[in-house]
Amino acid sequence: YMAAGEMGRTLGPIVATWVVANFTFKGLLPVAAFGWIASAFLLWRLRDVKKPTSETQASDLKTILPQLAKILLPILAFVFFRNFITISLVTYLPSFMEEKGEALVFGGVVLSILEVAGVVGALLTGTISDRIGRRRVLTICIIGSSASLLLFLLTNQAFMVPNLLLLGFFALSSNPVLLSIVQENFPDDRALANGMFMFS
């Protein structure tokens, strides 16, 4: 689930920067139609899916809110500080490369390299956290992403790709671990808890 999302974000920058470079921002509107078509297909394909029955009664939001706050507030604190790195990267990396004299499309390729590492991280971190613990993996991710960002900014272009792979792996791979924490703490209210996690 998480790896597929990261794969979409891997291909997206290449397509988007190529479209903007050749057709300006107005060219993105026809590209967005593919997302609408995919959503319509999923709606049609899943139209007959039945809600699974459960032996336990799911809680309402008012009942579950105190426990949600207990779990989600530390997660929100982690995400808040992590996003200083991730949001700045995915938002400004193509422009940053363009300011360094590279073509905008090259900036999209660089962002895709970052996202490819995120795909690998999304596939591995959940399993690794099963073995060594969720908190330890999150600590490694935040320290590793900070250190690799400094390496990316301070080293020359010859080390750009290895630094980007490290940066993407550490910075973009914590969501499966966070989602696992949420799911484990709310076994009878996973849909509600997952929705609140995604909203946050």
Short mmCIF file of C-alpha atoms in Angstrom, two decimals, residues 18-165:
data_model
loop_
_atom_site.label_atom_id
_atom_site.label_comp_id
_atom_site.label_asym_id
_atom_site.label_seq_id
_atom_site.Cartn_x
_atom_site.Cartn_y
_atom_site.Cartn_z
CA TRP A 18 8.18 17.25 -18.60
CA VAL A 19 4.62 18.50 -19.12
CA VAL A 20 5.33 21.89 -17.51
CA ALA A 21 8.58 22.30 -19.46
CA ASN A 22 6.84 21.59 -22.77
CA PHE A 23 3.24 22.77 -22.29
CA THR A 24 3.38 25.13 -19.24
CA PHE A 25 1.17 24.58 -16.20
CA LYS A 26 -1.97 24.47 -18.35
CA GLY A 27 -0.75 21.15 -19.71
CA LEU A 28 -1.21 19.54 -16.29
CA LEU A 29 -5.01 19.61 -16.56
CA PRO A 30 -5.26 16.82 -19.19
CA VAL A 31 -2.74 14.78 -17.19
CA ALA A 32 -4.95 15.07 -14.11
CA ALA A 33 -7.69 13.30 -16.07
CA PHE A 34 -5.77 10.03 -15.62
CA GLY A 35 -6.27 10.33 -11.86
CA TRP A 36 -9.99 10.95 -12.32
CA ILE A 37 -10.26 7.93 -14.62
CA ALA A 38 -8.41 5.74 -12.10
CA SER A 39 -10.74 6.90 -9.30
CA ALA A 40 -13.81 6.18 -11.41
CA PHE A 41 -12.47 2.72 -12.26
CA LEU A 42 -11.86 1.92 -8.58
CA LEU A 43 -15.36 3.13 -7.69
CA TRP A 44 -16.83 0.84 -10.35
CA ARG A 45 -14.55 -2.10 -9.54
CA LEU A 46 -15.21 -1.99 -5.79
CA ARG A 47 -18.91 -1.18 -5.98
CA ASP A 48 -20.01 -4.62 -4.75
CA VAL A 49 -17.50 -5.04 -1.93
CA LYS A 50 -19.31 -5.93 1.26
CA LYS A 51 -18.36 -4.57 4.65
CA PRO A 52 -16.75 -7.38 6.67
CA THR A 53 -18.61 -8.43 9.79
CA SER A 54 -16.83 -8.21 13.12
CA GLU A 55 -17.49 -9.99 16.40
CA THR A 56 -16.82 -6.74 18.28
CA GLN A 57 -18.75 -3.52 17.95
CA ALA A 58 -16.69 -0.65 16.58
CA SER A 59 -16.42 2.43 18.77
CA ASP A 60 -17.73 5.84 17.85
CA LEU A 61 -15.42 8.84 17.61
CA LYS A 62 -16.41 10.26 20.99
CA THR A 63 -15.54 7.00 22.76
CA ILE A 64 -12.26 6.45 20.98
CA LEU A 65 -11.05 10.08 20.98
CA PRO A 66 -9.04 9.97 24.27
CA GLN A 67 -7.09 6.92 23.13
CA LEU A 68 -6.65 8.44 19.66
CA ALA A 69 -5.17 11.55 21.21
CA LYS A 70 -2.79 9.48 23.32
CA ILE A 71 -1.43 7.68 20.25
CA LEU A 72 -1.71 10.38 17.59
CA LEU A 73 -0.20 13.33 19.49
CA PRO A 74 3.30 11.77 19.68
CA ILE A 75 2.94 10.72 16.03
CA LEU A 76 1.95 14.29 15.11
CA ALA A 77 5.03 15.63 16.90
CA PHE A 78 7.24 13.23 14.94
CA VAL A 79 5.54 14.06 11.63
CA PHE A 80 5.78 17.82 12.33
CA PHE A 81 9.57 17.74 12.62
CA ARG A 82 10.00 15.16 9.85
CA ASN A 83 7.99 17.32 7.46
CA PHE A 84 10.54 20.12 7.66
CA ILE A 85 12.73 17.79 5.61
CA THR A 86 10.23 15.90 3.46
CA ILE A 87 7.95 18.78 2.44
CA SER A 88 10.86 21.06 1.59
CA LEU A 89 12.42 18.29 -0.51
CA VAL A 90 9.40 17.28 -2.55
CA THR A 91 8.33 20.92 -3.02
CA TYR A 92 11.60 22.65 -3.81
CA LEU A 93 14.08 20.03 -5.03
CA PRO A 94 13.38 20.55 -8.78
CA SER A 95 13.60 24.34 -8.34
CA PHE A 96 16.77 23.94 -6.27
CA MET A 97 18.40 21.94 -9.05
CA GLU A 98 17.23 24.51 -11.62
CA GLU A 99 18.91 27.28 -9.60
CA LYS A 100 22.12 25.25 -9.73
CA GLY A 101 21.97 25.44 -13.53
CA GLU A 102 20.20 22.19 -14.32
CA ALA A 103 17.12 21.79 -16.54
CA LEU A 104 13.73 21.57 -14.84
CA VAL A 105 13.23 18.04 -16.23
CA PHE A 106 16.52 17.02 -14.60
CA GLY A 107 15.10 18.32 -11.33
CA GLY A 108 12.14 15.99 -11.83
CA VAL A 109 14.51 13.07 -12.42
CA VAL A 110 16.41 13.93 -9.23
CA LEU A 111 13.14 14.00 -7.28
CA SER A 112 12.22 10.61 -8.75
CA ILE A 113 15.56 9.19 -7.57
CA LEU A 114 14.65 10.41 -4.09
CA GLU A 115 11.23 8.79 -4.35
CA VAL A 116 12.65 5.46 -5.63
CA ALA A 117 14.64 5.22 -2.42
CA GLY A 118 11.41 5.98 -0.57
CA VAL A 119 9.74 3.00 -2.28
CA VAL A 120 12.53 0.71 -1.06
CA GLY A 121 12.30 2.21 2.40
CA ALA A 122 8.52 1.77 2.50
CA LEU A 123 8.95 -1.91 1.61
CA LEU A 124 11.63 -2.55 4.25
CA THR A 125 10.97 -0.39 7.30
CA GLY A 126 7.78 -2.16 8.38
CA THR A 127 9.50 -5.54 8.38
CA ILE A 128 12.60 -4.14 10.07
CA SER A 129 10.48 -2.53 12.78
CA ASP A 130 8.83 -5.91 13.42
CA ARG A 131 12.27 -7.19 14.36
CA ILE A 132 13.94 -4.30 16.20
CA GLY A 133 10.98 -2.20 17.34
CA ARG A 134 8.94 0.70 15.98
CA ARG A 135 10.52 3.42 18.13
CA ARG A 136 14.05 2.37 17.22
CA VAL A 137 13.29 2.45 13.50
CA LEU A 138 11.67 5.90 13.76
CA THR A 139 14.72 7.18 15.64
CA ILE A 140 17.03 5.81 12.94
CA CYS A 141 14.85 7.41 10.23
CA ILE A 142 14.89 10.90 11.75
CA ILE A 143 18.63 10.85 12.50
CA GLY A 144 19.46 9.30 9.13
CA SER A 145 17.36 11.78 7.17
CA SER A 146 18.92 14.77 8.96
CA ALA A 147 22.45 13.49 8.40
CA SER A 148 21.87 12.59 4.75
CA LEU A 149 20.30 16.00 4.05
CA LEU A 150 23.44 17.68 5.38
CA LEU A 151 25.57 15.40 3.20
CA PHE A 152 23.46 16.28 0.16
CA LEU A 153 23.85 20.01 0.76
CA LEU A 154 27.55 19.97 1.67
CA THR A 155 29.08 17.46 -0.75
CA ASN A 156 29.73 17.97 -4.44
CA GLN A 157 27.63 16.73 -7.34
CA ALA A 158 29.65 13.53 -7.75
CA PHE A 159 28.00 12.18 -4.58
CA MET A 160 24.52 13.51 -5.40
CA VAL A 161 22.87 10.19 -6.35
CA PRO A 162 24.17 8.19 -3.34
CA ASN A 163 23.16 11.04 -1.03
CA LEU A 164 19.70 11.23 -2.60
CA LEU A 165 19.22 7.48 -2.20
#
